[in-house]
XYZ file of N, CA, C and O in Angstrom:
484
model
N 11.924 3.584 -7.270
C 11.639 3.684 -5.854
C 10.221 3.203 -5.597
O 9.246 3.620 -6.222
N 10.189 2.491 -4.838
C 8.968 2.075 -4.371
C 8.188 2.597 -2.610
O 8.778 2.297 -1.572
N 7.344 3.085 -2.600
C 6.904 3.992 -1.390
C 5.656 2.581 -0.614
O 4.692 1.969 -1.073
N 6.247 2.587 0.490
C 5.219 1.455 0.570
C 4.205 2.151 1.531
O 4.738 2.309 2.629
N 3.034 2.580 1.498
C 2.027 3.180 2.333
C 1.049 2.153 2.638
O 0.072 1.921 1.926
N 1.387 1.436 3.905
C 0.711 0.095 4.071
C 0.576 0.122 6.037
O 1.010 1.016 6.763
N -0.029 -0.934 6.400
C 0.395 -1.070 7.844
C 1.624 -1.754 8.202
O 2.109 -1.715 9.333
N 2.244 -2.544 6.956
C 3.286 -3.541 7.054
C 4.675 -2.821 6.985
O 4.779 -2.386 5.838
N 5.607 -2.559 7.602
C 6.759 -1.687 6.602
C 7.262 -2.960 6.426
O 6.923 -4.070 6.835
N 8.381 -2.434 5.537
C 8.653 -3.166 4.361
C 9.607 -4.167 5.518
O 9.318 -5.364 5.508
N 10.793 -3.685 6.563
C 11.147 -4.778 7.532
C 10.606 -5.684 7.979
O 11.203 -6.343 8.831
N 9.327 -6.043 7.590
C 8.766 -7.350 8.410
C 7.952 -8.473 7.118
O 7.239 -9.467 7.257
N 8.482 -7.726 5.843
C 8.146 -8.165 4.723
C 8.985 -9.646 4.641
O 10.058 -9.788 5.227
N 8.244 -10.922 3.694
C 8.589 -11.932 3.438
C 9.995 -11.868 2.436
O 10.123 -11.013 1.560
N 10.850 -12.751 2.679
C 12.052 -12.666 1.782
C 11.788 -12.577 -0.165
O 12.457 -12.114 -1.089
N 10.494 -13.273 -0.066
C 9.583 -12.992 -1.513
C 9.125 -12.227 -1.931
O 9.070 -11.962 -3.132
N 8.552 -11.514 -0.819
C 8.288 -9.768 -1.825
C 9.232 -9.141 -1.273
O 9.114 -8.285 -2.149
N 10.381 -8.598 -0.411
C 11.439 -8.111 -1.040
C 11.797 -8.289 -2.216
O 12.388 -7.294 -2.637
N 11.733 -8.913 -2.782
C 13.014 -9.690 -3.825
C 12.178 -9.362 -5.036
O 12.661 -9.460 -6.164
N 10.886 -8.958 -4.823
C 9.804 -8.825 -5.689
C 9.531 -7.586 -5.483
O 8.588 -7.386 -6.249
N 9.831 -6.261 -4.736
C 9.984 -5.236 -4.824
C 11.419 -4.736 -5.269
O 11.578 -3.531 -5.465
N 12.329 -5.504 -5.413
C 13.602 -5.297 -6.149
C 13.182 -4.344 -7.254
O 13.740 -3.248 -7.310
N 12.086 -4.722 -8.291
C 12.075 -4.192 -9.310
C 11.882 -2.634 -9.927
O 12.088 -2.023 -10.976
N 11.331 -2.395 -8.528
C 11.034 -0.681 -8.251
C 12.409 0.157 -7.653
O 12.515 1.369 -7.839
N 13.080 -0.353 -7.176
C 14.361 0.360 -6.556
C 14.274 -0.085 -4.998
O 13.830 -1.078 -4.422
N 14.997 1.284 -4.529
C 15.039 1.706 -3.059
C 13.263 1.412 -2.434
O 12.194 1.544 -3.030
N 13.526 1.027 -1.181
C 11.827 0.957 -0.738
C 11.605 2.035 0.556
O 12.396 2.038 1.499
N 10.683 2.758 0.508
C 10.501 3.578 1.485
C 9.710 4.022 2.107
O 9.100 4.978 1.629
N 9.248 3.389 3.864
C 8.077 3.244 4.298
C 7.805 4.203 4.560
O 8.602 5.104 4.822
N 5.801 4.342 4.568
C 4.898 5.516 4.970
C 3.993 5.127 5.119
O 3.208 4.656 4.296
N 3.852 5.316 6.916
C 2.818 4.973 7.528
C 1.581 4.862 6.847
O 1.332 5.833 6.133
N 0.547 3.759 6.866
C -1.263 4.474 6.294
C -1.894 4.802 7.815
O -1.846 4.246 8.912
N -2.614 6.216 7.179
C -3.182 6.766 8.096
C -4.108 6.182 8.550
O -4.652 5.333 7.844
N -4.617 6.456 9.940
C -5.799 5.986 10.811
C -7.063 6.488 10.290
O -7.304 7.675 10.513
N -8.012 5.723 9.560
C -9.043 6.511 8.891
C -9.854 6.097 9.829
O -9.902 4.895 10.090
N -10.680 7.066 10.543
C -12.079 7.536 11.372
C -13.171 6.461 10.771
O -13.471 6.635 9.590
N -13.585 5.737 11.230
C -15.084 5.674 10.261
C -16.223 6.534 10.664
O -17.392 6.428 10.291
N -15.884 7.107 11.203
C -16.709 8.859 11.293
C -16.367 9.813 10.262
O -17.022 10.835 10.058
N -15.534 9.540 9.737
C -14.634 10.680 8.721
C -15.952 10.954 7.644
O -16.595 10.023 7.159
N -16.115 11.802 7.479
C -16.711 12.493 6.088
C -15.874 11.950 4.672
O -14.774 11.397 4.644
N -16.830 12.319 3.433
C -16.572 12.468 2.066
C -15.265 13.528 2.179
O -14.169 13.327 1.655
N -15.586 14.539 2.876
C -14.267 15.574 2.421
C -12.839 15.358 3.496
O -11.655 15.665 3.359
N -13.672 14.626 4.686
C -12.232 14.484 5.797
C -11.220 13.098 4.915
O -10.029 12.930 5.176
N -11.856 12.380 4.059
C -11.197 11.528 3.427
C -10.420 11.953 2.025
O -9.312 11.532 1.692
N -11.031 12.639 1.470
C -10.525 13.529 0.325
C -9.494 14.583 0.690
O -8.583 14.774 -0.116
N -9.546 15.474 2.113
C -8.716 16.152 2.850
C -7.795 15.703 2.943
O -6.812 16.270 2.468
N -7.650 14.227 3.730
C -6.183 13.461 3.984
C -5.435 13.007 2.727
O -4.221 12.819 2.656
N -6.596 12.816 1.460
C -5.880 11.990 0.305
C -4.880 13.002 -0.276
O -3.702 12.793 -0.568
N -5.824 14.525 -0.425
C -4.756 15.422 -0.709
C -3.467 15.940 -0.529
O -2.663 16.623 -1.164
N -3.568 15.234 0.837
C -2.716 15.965 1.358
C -1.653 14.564 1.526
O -0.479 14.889 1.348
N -1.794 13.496 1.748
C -0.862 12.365 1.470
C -0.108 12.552 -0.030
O 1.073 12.299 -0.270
N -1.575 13.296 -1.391
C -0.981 13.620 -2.493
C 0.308 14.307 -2.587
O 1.292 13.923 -3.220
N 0.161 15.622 -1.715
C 1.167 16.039 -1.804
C 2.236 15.839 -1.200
O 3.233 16.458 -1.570
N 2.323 14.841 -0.012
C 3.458 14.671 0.560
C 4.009 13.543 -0.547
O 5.240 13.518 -0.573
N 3.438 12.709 -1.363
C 4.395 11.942 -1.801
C 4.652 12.255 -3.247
O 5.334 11.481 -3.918
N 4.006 13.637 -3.896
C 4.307 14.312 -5.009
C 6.078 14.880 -4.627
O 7.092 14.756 -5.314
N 5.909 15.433 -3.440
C 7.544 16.262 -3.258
C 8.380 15.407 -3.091
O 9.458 15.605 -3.650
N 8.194 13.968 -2.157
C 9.351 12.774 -1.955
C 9.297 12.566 -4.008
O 10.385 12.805 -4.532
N 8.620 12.332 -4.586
C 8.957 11.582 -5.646
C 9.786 12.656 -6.560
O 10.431 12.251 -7.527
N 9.737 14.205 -6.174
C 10.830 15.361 -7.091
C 12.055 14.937 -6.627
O 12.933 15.310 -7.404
N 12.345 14.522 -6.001
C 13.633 14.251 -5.039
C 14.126 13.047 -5.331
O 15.133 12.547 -4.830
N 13.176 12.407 -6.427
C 14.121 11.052 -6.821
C 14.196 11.113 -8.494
O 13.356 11.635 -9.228
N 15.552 10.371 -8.937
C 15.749 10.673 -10.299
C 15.355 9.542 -11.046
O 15.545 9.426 -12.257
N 14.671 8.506 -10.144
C 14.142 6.955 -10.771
C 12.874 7.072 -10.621
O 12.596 7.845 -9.705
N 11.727 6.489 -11.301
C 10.417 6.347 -11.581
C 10.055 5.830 -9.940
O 10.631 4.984 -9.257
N 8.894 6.681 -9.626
C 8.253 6.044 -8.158
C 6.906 5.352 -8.572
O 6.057 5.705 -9.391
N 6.983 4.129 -7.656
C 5.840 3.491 -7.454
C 5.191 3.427 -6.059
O 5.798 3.154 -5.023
N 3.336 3.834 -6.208
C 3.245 4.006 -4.837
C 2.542 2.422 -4.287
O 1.419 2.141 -4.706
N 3.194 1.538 -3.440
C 2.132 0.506 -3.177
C 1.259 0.256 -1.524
O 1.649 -0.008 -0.386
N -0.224 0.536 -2.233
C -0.945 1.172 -1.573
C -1.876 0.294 -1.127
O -2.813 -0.018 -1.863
N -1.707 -0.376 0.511
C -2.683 -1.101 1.087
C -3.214 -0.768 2.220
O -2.563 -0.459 3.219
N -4.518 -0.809 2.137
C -5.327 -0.183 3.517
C -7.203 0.263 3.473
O -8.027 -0.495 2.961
N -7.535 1.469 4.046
C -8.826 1.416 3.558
C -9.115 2.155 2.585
O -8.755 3.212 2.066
N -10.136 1.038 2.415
C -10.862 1.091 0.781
C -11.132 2.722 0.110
O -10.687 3.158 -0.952
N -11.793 3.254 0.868
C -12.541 4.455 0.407
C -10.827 5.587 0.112
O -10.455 6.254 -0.854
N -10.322 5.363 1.221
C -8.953 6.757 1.226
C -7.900 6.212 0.343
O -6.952 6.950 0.073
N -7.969 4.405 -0.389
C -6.999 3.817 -1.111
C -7.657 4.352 -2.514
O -7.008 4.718 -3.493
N -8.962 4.320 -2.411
C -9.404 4.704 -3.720
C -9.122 5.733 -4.538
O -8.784 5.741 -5.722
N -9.386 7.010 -3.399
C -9.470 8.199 -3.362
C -7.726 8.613 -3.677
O -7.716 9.620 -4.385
N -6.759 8.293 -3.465
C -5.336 8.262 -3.294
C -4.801 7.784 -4.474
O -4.042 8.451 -5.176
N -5.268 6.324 -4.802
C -5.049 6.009 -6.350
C -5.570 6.650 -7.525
O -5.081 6.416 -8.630
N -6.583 7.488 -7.354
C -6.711 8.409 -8.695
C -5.922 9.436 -8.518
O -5.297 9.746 -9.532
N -5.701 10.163 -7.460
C -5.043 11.193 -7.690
C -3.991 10.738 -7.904
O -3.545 11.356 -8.871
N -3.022 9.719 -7.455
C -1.477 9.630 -8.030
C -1.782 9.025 -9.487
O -0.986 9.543 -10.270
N -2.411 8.361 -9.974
C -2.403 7.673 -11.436
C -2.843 9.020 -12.284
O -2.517 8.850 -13.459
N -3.380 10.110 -12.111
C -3.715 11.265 -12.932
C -2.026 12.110 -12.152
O -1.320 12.751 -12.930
N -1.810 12.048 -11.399
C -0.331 12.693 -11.285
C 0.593 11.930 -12.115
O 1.783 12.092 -11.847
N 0.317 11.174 -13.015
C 1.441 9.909 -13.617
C 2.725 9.073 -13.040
O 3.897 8.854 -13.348
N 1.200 8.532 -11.375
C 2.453 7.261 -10.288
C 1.672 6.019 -10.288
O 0.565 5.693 -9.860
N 2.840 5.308 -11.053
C 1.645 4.019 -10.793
C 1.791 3.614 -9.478
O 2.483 3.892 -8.499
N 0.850 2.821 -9.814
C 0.451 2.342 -7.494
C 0.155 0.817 -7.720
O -0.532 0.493 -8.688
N 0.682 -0.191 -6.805
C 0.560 -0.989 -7.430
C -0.069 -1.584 -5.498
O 0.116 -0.845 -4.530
N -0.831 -3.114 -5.360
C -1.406 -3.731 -4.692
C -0.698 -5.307 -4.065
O -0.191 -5.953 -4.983
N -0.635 -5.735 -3.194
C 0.035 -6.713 -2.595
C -0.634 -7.884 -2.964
O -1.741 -7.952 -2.429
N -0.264 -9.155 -3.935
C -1.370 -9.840 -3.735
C -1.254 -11.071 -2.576
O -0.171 -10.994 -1.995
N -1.784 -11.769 -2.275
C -1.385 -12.986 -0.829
C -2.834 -13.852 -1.154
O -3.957 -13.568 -1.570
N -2.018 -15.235 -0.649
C -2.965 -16.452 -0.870
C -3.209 -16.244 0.908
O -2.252 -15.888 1.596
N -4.366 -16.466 1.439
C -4.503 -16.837 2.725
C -5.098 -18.246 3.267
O -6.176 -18.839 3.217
N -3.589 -18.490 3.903
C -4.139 -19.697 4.574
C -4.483 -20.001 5.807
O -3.803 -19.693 6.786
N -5.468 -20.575 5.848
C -6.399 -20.665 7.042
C -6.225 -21.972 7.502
O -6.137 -22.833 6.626
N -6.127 -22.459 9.116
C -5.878 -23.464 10.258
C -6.980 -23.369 10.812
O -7.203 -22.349 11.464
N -7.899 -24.311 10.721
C -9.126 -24.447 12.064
C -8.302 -24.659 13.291
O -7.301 -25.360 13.142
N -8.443 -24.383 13.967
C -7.854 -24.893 15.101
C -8.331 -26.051 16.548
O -9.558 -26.142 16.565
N -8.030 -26.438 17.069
C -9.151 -27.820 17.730
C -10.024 -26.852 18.513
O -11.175 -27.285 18.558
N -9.877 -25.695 19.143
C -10.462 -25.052 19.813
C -11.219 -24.016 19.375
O -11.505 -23.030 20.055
N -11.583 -24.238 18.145
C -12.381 -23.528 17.854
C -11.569 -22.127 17.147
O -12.091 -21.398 16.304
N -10.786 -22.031 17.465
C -9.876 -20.206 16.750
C -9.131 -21.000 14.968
O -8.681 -22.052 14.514
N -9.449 -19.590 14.567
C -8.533 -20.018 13.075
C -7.278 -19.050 13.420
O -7.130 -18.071 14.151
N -6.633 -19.624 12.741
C -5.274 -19.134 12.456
C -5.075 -18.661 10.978
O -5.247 -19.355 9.976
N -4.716 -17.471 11.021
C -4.661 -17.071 9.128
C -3.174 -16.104 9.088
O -2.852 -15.133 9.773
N -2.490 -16.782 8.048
C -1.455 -16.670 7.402
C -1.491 -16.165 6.025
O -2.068 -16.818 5.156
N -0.723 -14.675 5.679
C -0.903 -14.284 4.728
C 0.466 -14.755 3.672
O 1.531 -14.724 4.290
N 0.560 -15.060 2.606
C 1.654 -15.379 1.753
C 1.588 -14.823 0.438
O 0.856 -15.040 -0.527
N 2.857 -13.794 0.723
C 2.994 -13.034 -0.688
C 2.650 -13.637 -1.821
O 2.609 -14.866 -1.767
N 2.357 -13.063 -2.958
C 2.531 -13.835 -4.439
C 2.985 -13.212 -5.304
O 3.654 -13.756 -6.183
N 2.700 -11.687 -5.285
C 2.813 -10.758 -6.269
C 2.400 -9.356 -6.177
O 1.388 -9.202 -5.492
N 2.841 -8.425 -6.615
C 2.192 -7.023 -6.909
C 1.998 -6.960 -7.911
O 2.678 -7.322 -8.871
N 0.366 -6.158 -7.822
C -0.418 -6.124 -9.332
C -1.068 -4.833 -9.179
O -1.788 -4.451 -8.256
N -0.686 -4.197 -10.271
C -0.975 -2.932 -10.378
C -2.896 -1.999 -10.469
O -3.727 -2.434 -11.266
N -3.060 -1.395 -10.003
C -4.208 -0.731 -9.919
C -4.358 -0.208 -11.220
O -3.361 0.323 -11.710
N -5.267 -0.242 -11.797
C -6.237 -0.062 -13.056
C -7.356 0.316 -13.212
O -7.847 0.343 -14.340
């Protein structure tokens, strides 16, 4: 099972990383939270805990290995990936080439394109 805690759910995902999350199972979206940049050291550690435990009880409830893949901000992704990798979940990262369009008017245009998930370490 793969838990995707991202801004993207997995319905608006490229036909390439579907097919590339095949390898984890079932996929099952969860929102990433709205992190404050007012938030404190502990209001970020508060939410991580507590995301800990919401996706400690979804993963008792499955009889296949969960993977959590975890994109968003830095500090609460950090904070989130140790605690599930010391809970024994790997978490793995989206990777994407971005391509960029100058545009005549001055605006870029940027296009993200799957490539791979690569695991946090």
């Amino acid at each position: 099972m793969l838990i995707n805690l991202s801004n993207h759910p997995c319905s608006k995902w490229s036909q390439e990383q579907l097919s590339a999350a095949q390898q984890y199972g079932e996929i099952t979206d969860m929102a990433f939270p709205a992190i404050d940049p007012e938030f404190s050291d502990a209001d970020v550690n508060s939410l991580a805990d507590e995301f800990q435990k919401n996706i400690l009880q979804l993963s008792l409830n499955k009889m296949e290995p969960v993977t959590l893949h975890i994109m968003g901000e830095f500090t609460f992704t950090f904070a989130l990936v140790n605690r599930m990798k010391a809970a024994g979940i790997s978490c793995v990262a989206s990777t994407t080439r971005r391509n960029v369009t100058d545009n005549p008017d001055g605006t870029k245009t940027t296009v993200f394109e799957f490539v791979r998930f690569r695991e946090y370490r």
